[in-house]
XYZ file of C-alpha atoms in Angstrom:
562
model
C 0.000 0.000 0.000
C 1.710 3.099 -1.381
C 1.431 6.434 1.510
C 0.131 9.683 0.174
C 3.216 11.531 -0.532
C 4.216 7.832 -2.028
C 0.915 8.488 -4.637
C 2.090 11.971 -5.195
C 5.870 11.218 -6.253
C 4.030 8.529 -8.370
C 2.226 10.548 -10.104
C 4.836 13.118 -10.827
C 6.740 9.996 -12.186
C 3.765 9.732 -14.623
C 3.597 12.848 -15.973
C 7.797 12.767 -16.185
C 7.379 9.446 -17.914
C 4.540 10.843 -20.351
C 6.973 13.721 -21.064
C 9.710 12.108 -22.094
C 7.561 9.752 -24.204
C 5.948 12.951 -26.099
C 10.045 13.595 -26.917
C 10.904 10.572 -27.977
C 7.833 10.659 -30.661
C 8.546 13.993 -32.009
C 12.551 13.134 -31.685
C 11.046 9.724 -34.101
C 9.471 12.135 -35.942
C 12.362 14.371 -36.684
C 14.589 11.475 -37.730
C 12.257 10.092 -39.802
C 10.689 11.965 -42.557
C 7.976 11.460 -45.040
C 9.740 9.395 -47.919
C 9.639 11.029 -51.414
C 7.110 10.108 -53.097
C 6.859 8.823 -56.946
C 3.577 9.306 -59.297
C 1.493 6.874 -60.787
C -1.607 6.196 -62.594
C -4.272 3.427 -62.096
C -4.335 1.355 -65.770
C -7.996 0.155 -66.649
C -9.734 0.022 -63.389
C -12.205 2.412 -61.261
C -9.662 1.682 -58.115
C -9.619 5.033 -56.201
C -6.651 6.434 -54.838
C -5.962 7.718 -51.096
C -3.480 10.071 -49.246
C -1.468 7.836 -46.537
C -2.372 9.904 -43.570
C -4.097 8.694 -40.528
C -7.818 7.740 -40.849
C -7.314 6.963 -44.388
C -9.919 4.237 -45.937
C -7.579 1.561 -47.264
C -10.372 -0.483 -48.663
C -13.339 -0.145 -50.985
C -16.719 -1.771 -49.429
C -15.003 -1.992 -45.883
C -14.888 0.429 -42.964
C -11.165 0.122 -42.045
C -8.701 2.888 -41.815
C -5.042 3.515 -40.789
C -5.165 4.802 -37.400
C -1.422 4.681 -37.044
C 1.357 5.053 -39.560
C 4.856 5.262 -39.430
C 6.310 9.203 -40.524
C 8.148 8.096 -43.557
C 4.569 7.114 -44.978
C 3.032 10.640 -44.481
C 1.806 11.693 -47.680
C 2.149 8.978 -50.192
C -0.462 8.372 -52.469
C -1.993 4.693 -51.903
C -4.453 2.544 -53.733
C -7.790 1.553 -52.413
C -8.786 -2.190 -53.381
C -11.598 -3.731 -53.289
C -11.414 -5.872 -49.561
C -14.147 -8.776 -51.120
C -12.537 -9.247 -54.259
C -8.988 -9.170 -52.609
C -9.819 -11.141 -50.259
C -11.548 -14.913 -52.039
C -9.153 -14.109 -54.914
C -11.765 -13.055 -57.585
C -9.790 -9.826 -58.030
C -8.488 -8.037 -61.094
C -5.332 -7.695 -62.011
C -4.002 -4.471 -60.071
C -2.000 -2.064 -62.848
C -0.056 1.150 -62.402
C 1.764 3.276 -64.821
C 4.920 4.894 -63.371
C 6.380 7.945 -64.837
C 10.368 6.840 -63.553
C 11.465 3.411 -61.407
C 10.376 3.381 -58.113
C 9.728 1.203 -54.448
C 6.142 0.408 -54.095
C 5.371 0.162 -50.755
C 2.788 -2.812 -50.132
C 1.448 -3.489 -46.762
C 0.987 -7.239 -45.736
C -0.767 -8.679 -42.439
C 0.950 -10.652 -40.236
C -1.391 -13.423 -40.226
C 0.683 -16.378 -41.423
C -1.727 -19.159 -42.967
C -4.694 -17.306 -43.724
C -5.445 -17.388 -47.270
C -7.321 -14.486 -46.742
C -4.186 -12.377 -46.236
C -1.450 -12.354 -48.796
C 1.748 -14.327 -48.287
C 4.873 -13.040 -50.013
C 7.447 -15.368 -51.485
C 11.178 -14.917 -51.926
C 9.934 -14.954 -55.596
C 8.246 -11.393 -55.096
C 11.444 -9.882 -54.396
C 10.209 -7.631 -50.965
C 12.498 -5.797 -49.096
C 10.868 -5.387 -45.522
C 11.441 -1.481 -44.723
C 8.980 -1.245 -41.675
C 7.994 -3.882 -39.708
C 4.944 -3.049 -37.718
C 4.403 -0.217 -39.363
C 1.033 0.354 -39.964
C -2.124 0.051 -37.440
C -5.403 -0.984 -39.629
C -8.537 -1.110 -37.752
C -9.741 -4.390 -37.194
C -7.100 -6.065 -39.207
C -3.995 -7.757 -38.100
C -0.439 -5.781 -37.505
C 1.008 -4.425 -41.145
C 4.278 -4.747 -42.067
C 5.705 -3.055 -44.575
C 7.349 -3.978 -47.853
C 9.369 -2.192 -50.596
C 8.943 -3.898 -54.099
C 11.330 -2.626 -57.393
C 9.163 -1.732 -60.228
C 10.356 -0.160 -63.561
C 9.377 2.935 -65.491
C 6.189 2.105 -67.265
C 2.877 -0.093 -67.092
C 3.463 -3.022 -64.684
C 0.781 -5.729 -62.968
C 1.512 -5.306 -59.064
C 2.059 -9.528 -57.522
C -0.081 -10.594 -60.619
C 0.065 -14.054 -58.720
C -0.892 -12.789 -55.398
C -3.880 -13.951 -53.780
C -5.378 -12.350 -50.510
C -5.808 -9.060 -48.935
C -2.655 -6.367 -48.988
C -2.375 -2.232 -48.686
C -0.960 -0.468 -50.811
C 0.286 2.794 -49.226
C 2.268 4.178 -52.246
C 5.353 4.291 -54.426
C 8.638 6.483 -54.159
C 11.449 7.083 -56.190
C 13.840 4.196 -57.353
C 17.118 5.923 -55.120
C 15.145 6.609 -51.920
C 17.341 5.249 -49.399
C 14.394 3.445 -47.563
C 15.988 2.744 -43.695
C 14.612 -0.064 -42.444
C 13.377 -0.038 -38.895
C 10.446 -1.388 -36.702
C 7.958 1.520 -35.956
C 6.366 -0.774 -32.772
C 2.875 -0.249 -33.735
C 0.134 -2.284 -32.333
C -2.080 -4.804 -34.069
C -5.446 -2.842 -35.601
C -7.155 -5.776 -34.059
C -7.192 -4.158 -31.124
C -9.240 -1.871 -32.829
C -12.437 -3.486 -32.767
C -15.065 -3.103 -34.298
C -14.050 -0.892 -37.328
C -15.436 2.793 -37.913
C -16.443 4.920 -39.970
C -14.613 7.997 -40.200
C -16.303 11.446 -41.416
C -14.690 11.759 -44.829
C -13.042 9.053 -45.065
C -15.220 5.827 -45.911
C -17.155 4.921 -48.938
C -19.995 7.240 -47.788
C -20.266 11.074 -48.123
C -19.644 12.798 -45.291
C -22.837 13.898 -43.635
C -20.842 16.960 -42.046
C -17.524 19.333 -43.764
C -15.502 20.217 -41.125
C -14.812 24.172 -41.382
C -12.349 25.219 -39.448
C -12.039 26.710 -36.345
C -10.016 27.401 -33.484
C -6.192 26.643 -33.459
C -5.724 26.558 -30.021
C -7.908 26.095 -26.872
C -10.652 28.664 -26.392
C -10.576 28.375 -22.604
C -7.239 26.912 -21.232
C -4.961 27.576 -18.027
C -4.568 31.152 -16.868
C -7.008 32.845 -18.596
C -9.461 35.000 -16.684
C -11.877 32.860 -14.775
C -10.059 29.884 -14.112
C -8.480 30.722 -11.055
C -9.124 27.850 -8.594
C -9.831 25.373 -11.427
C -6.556 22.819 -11.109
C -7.979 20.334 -14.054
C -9.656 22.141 -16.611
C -13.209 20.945 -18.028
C -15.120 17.943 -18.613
C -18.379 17.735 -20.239
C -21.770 19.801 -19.552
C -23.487 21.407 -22.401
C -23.487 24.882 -24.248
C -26.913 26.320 -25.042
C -27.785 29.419 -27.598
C -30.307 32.510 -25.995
C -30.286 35.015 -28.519
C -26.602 35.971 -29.215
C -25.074 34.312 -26.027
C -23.496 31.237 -25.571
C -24.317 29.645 -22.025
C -21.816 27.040 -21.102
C -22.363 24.712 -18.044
C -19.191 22.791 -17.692
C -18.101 20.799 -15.312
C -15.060 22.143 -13.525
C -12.318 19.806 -12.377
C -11.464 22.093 -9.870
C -9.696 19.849 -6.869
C -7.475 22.284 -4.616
C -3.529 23.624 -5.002
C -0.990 21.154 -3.319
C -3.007 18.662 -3.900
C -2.597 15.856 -6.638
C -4.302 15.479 -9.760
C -6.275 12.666 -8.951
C -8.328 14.942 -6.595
C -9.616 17.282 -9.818
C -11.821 14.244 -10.356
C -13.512 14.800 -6.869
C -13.944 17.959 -6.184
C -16.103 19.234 -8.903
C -18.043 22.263 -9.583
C -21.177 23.317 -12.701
C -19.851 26.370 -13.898
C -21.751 29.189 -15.669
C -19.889 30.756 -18.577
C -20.851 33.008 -21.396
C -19.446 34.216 -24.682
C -21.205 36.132 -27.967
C -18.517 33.897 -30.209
C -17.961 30.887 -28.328
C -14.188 32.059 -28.391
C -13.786 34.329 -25.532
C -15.496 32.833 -22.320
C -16.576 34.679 -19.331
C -17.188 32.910 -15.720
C -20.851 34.251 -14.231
C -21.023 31.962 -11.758
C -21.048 28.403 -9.760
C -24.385 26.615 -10.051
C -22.910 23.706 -7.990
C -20.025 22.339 -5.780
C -20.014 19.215 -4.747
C -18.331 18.099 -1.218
C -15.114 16.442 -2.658
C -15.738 13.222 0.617
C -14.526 10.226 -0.025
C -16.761 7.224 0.471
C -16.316 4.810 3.587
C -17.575 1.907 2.409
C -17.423 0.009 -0.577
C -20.835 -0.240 -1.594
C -24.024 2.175 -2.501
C -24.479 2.616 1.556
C -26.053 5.791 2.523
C -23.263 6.245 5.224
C -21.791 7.629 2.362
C -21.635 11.172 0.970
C -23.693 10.725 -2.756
C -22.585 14.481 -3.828
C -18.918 13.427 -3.516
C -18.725 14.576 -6.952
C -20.914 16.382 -9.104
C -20.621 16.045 -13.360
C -22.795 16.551 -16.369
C -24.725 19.615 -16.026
C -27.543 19.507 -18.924
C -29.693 22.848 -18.900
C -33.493 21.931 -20.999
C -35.606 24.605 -21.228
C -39.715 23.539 -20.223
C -41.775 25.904 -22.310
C -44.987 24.825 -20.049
C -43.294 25.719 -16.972
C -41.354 28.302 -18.480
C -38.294 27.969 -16.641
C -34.995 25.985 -17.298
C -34.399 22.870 -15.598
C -31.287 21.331 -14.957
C -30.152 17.304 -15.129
C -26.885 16.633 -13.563
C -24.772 13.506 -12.035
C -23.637 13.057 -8.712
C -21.701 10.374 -7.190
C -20.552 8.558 -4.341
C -16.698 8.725 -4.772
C -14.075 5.840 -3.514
C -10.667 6.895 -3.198
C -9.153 3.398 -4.119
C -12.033 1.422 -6.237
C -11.864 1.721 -10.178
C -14.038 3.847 -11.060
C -13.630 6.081 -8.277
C -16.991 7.545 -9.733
C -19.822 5.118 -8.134
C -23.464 4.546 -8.039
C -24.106 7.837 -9.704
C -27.634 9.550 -9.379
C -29.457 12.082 -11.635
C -30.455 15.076 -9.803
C -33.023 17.642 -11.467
C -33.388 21.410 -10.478
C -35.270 24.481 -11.642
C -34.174 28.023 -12.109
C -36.038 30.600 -9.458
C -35.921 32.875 -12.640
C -38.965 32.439 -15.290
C -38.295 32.726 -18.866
C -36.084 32.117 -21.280
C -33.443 34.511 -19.720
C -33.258 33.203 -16.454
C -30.732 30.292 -17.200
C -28.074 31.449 -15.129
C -30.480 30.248 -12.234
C -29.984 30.460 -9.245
C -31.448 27.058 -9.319
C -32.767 25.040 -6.578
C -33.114 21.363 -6.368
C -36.339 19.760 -6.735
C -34.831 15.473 -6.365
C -33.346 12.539 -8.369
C -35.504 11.102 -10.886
C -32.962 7.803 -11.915
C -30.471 5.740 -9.033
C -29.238 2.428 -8.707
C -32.453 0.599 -7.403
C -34.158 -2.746 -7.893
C -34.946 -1.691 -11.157
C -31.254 -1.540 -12.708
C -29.313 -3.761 -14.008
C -26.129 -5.303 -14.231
C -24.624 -3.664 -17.321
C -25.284 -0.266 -15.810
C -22.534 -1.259 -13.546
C -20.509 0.347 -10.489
C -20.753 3.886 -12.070
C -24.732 3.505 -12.249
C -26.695 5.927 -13.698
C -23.251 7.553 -15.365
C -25.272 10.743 -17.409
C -28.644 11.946 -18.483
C -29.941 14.066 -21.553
C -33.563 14.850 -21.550
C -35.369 14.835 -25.707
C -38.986 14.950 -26.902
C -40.417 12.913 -29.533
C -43.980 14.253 -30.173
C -46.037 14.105 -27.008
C -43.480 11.579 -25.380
C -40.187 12.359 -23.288
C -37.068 10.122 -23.869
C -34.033 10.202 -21.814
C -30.521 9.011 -22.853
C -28.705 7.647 -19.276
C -25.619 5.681 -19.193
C -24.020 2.978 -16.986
C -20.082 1.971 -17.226
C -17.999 -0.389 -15.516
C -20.485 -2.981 -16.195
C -21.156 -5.601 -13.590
C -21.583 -9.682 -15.449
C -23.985 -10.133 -13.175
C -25.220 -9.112 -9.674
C -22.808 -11.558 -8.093
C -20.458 -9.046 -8.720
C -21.670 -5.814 -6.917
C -20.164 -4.150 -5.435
C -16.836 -4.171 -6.518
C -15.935 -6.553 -9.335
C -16.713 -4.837 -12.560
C -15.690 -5.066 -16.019
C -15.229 -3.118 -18.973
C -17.703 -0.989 -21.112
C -19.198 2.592 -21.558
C -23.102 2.444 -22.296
C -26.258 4.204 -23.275
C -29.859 3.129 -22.670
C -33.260 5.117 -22.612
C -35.597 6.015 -20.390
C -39.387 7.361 -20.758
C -41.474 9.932 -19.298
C -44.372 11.454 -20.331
C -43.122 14.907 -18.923
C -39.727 16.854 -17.962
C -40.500 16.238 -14.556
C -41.236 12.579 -14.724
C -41.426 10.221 -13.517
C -38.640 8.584 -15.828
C -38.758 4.859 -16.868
C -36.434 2.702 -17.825
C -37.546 1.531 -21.563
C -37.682 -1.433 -21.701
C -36.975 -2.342 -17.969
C -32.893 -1.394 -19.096
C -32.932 -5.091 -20.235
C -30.136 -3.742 -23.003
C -27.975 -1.156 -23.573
C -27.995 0.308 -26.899
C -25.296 -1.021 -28.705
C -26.443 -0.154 -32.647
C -24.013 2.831 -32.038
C -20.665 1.583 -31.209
C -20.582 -1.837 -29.104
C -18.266 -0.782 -26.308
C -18.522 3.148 -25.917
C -21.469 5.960 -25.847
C -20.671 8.349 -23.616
C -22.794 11.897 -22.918
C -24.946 11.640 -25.895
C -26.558 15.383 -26.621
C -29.820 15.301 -28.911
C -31.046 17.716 -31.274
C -32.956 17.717 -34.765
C -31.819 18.223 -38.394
C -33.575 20.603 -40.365
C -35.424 17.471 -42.031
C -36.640 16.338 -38.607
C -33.788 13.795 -38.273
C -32.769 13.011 -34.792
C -28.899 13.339 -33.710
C -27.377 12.769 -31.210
C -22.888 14.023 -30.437
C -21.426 12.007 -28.088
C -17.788 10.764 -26.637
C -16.184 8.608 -29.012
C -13.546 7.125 -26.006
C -10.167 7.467 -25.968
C -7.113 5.977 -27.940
C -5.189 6.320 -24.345
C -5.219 4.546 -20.689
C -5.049 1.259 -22.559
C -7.946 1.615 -24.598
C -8.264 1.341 -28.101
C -11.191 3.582 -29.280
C -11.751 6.071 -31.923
C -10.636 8.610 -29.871
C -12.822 11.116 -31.737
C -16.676 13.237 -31.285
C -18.726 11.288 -33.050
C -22.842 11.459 -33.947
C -25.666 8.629 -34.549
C -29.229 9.273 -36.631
C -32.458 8.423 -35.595
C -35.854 8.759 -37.616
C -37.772 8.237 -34.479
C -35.723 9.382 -31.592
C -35.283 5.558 -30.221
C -33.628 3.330 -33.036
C -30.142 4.937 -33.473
C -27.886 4.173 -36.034
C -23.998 2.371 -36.673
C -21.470 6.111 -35.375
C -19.915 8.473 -37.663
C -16.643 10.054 -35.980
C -15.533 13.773 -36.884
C -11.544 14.025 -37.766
C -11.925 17.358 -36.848
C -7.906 17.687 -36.867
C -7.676 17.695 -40.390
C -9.127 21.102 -40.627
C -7.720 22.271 -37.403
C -4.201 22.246 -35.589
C -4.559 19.559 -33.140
C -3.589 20.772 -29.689
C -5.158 17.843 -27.954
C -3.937 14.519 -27.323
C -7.062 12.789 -26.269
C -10.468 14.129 -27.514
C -13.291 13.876 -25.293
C -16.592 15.143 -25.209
C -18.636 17.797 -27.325
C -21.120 20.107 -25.527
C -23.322 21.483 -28.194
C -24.408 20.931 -31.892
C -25.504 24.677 -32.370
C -27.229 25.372 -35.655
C -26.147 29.137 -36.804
C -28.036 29.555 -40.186
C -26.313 28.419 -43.513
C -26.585 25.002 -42.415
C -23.174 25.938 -39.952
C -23.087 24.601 -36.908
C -20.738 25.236 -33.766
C -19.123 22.466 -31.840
C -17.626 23.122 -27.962
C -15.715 20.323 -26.907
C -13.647 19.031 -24.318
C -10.246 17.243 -25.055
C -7.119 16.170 -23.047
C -3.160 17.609 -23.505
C -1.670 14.940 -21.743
C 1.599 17.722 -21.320
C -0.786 19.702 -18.999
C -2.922 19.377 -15.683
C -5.370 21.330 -17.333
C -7.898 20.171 -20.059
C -9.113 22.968 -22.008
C -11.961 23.760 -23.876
C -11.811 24.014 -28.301
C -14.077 25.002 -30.676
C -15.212 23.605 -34.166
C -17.513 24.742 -36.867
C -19.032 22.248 -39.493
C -21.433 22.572 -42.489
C -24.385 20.014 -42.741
C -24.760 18.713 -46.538
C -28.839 18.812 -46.979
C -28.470 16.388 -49.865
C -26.861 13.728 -47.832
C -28.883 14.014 -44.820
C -32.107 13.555 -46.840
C -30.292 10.416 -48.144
C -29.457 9.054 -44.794
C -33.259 9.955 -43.616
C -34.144 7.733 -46.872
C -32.161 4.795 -45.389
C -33.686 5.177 -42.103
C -37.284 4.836 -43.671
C -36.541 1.371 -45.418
């Protein structure tokens, strides 16, 4: 059992240990640079092309995409096959014109005996230049291979049968340095997604632009006495002002990081531009007490924390009410967050103007009870976002840590981050689990939903932005906002995932969660997030702004009809 001041030095080890490894990649990075490409053309087929970047869609009729690529690769122009045809062999031919002789750089599984994977020979002549090399989701570790081609039509392995990448061709005299870029196996990665942009499908959303660099981060004006930075909440439009209720990892100085998680408060912030923020008030702080018993025992202090502020605006009552988390909180059981309860308040203020509150509690509407069940876990009811659907109310709450059955409470969980709904046939409730919460909704992703947000498309479409989970902390997730469709606010469809990085510098290492889905005329809409720079204490706040395409959200309303 490590003491406190043990913990602490621990922790400063971390964050030493997860500095030096941010060196080593960009030192990697440095001493390693993009390989010089070579041009080609595609002879006789409609075979696509790609840029070798990350979240590129390696395969026609699939969903997989490079997630992780070694530097030399950046850049390179790659060839997207067909994955059926590739794979049972009733392929064409592949053919490529090249202007000069060049390398082509083919990327092979490392799945030895599977005939659905092509197997070099020693007659193919491949040099292996990168050995682990490539991370494709849902597909086996890629190594990579550098094959001699000269000037002028060729037919790539015209004897090969089974599945390969190829991630593009560089010039004859490119001294290739062989190396092993020690990057995991893209089963791992499982199951596949579909990237915004980059899949078979047009992309329901163009990312814009946006903001460079955080919009609220450490030191500026307001964040005094916040340690952590933000996670989660939601940012609402009233008129011209932005109202942002985050929570505010705000733990206490001297104290280590793992406290931020505790001691919590709901902010109030506002902004006309949703790029300069200014702190109104606190709505809540919770008590930052540790639990003293393992289980859901009311010995315990249940506002240990407090998370996931979610302002809704009742136009009978004409007031804003508020939905928010609290939880018991054990200092040593994973997830220190426990047997969370959803807590709704009122504003004292009527109208539309009086959401900055003050609020008062009116009681929780969904807790751990006989009506749960095991999937929803040690976390329990983990988040809560109130939607209407004609005359009904449905309710998005969560559960994590997921328990295989009650034989496990209090303390043995598992693995998994999900989303169920509830019913009500008002704001105020009372809320049911749909159902009975026999399932979680897994339609979306399998493994991870986390604070979905719901809204409506212009065409009446239902969406709802969520956390995609991390590619960090030993998971293996798309580590990206993502969205799921719904025709009738209950059947939700396979995630999308926004690369928003591609249009904007990416300051984060770890995305987390989006706040808002604000529509601001020109079908433009603003996205507040949340995200992690795993350099700093702090996580800050960014900004994004996409454009809805109207002709392929009436398409993807089309599908939802069949």
């Amino acid at each position: 059992m490590f003491s406190k001041s043990t913990k602490y030095n621990f922790k400063l080890d971390t964050a030493f240990l997860m500095l030096c490894l941010v060196f080593f990649q960009f030192s990697v990075k440095a001493q390693n640079p993009p390989w010089q490409a070579a041009s080609f053309e595609v002879v006789n087929s409609n075979y696509k092309t790609f840029k070798t970047t990350q979240y590129a869609h390696v395969f026609s009729g699939s969903k997989h995409n490079i997630v992780k690529l070694a530097p030399e690769l950046q850049g390179l122009t790659g060839v997207e096959l067909p994955l059926d045809q590739y794979k049972n062999g009733t392929n064409a031919p592949l053919k490529l014109k090249f202007k000069e002789n060049v390398q082509l750089l083919v990327g092979v599984f490392q799945e030895k005996d599977n005939k659905d994977y092509l197997q070099l020979s020693a007659a193919d002549n491949a040099k292996l230049v990168l050995e682990n090399g490539v991370t494709v989701t849902g597909l086996p570790a890629v190594n990579v291979y550098a094959i001699s081609y000269s000037k002028g039509t060729q037919t790539i392995l015209p004897k090969a049968k089974g599945l390969f990448v190829v991630l593009g061709a560089v010039k004859s005299n490119q001294n290739l340095v062989a190396r092993n870029a020690e990057f995991p196996d893209g089963k791992l990665w499982n199951p596949t997604f579909i990237v915004e942009g980059f899949s078979d499908e047009k992309p329901l959303f163009e990312i814009i632009g946006g903001e460079n660099k955080p919009v609220i981060d450490e030191g500026f004006l307001g964040t005094e006495g916040i340690q952590g930075g933000f996670e989660g909440g939601r940012v609402v439009k009233v008129g011209d002002t932005y109202h942002m209720f985050p929570t505010e990892r705000a733990g206490e100085v001297g104290v280590e990081m793992y406290y931020d998680r505790v001691k919590t408060k709901i902010g109030h912030w506002t902004s006309k531009d949703a790029i300069h923020w200014k702190r109104q008030s606190t709505i809540y702080q919770a008590s930052g007490t540790y639990a003293l018993t393992e289980d859901d025992n009311p010995m315990n202090d249940r506002r240990g924390a407090i998370w996931s502020y979610m302002p809704v605006f009742n136009e009978k009552a004409n007031k804003w009410y508020g939905y928010y988390l609290a939880y018991t909180v054990h200092k040593e059981i994973q997830p220190n967050h426990s047997f969370g309860r959803i807590w709704r308040c009122e504003s004292t203020v009527e109208g539309i103007n009086g959401i900055g509150g003050p609020y008062k509690d009116i009681g929780i509407i969904m807790e751990p009870g006989l009506d749960s069940q095991p999937w929803e876990g040690r976390q329990g009811v983990a988040s809560f976002f109130p939607y209407q659907v004609g005359e009904k109310w449905f309710g998005f709450y969560s559960g994590a840590y997921p328990f295989e059955s009650w034989a496990d409470y209090p303390k043995n969980s598992g693995k998994g981050w999900f989303v169920a709904l509830a019913e009500s046939n008002s704001l105020e409730g009372p809320w049911t689990r749909l159902n009975k919460g026999l399932e979680p909704i897994k339609s979306i992703h399998p493994v991870f939903v986390e604070n979905p947000i719901v809204s409506q498309l212009p065409n009446g479409l239902y969406i709802a932005i969520f956390d995609g989970g991390p590619d960090g902390w030993g998971h293996h997730l798309p580590n990206m906002m993502g969205y799921s469709l719904s025709k009738d606010g209950v059947n939700w469809s396979e995630a999308h995932y926004w690369p928003i990085e591609t249009k904007v510098a990416k300051w984060w290492d770890i995305m987390r969660t989006p706040l808002c889905l604000i529509p601001e005329g020109n079908d433009v809409y603003t996205i507040v997030y949340n995200a992690i720079d795993l350099k700093k204490r702090f996580h800050p706040t960014g900004m994004v702004k996409v454009k809805l395409n109207r002709e392929v959200m009436d398409a993807r309303l089309k599908e939802l009809e069949k």
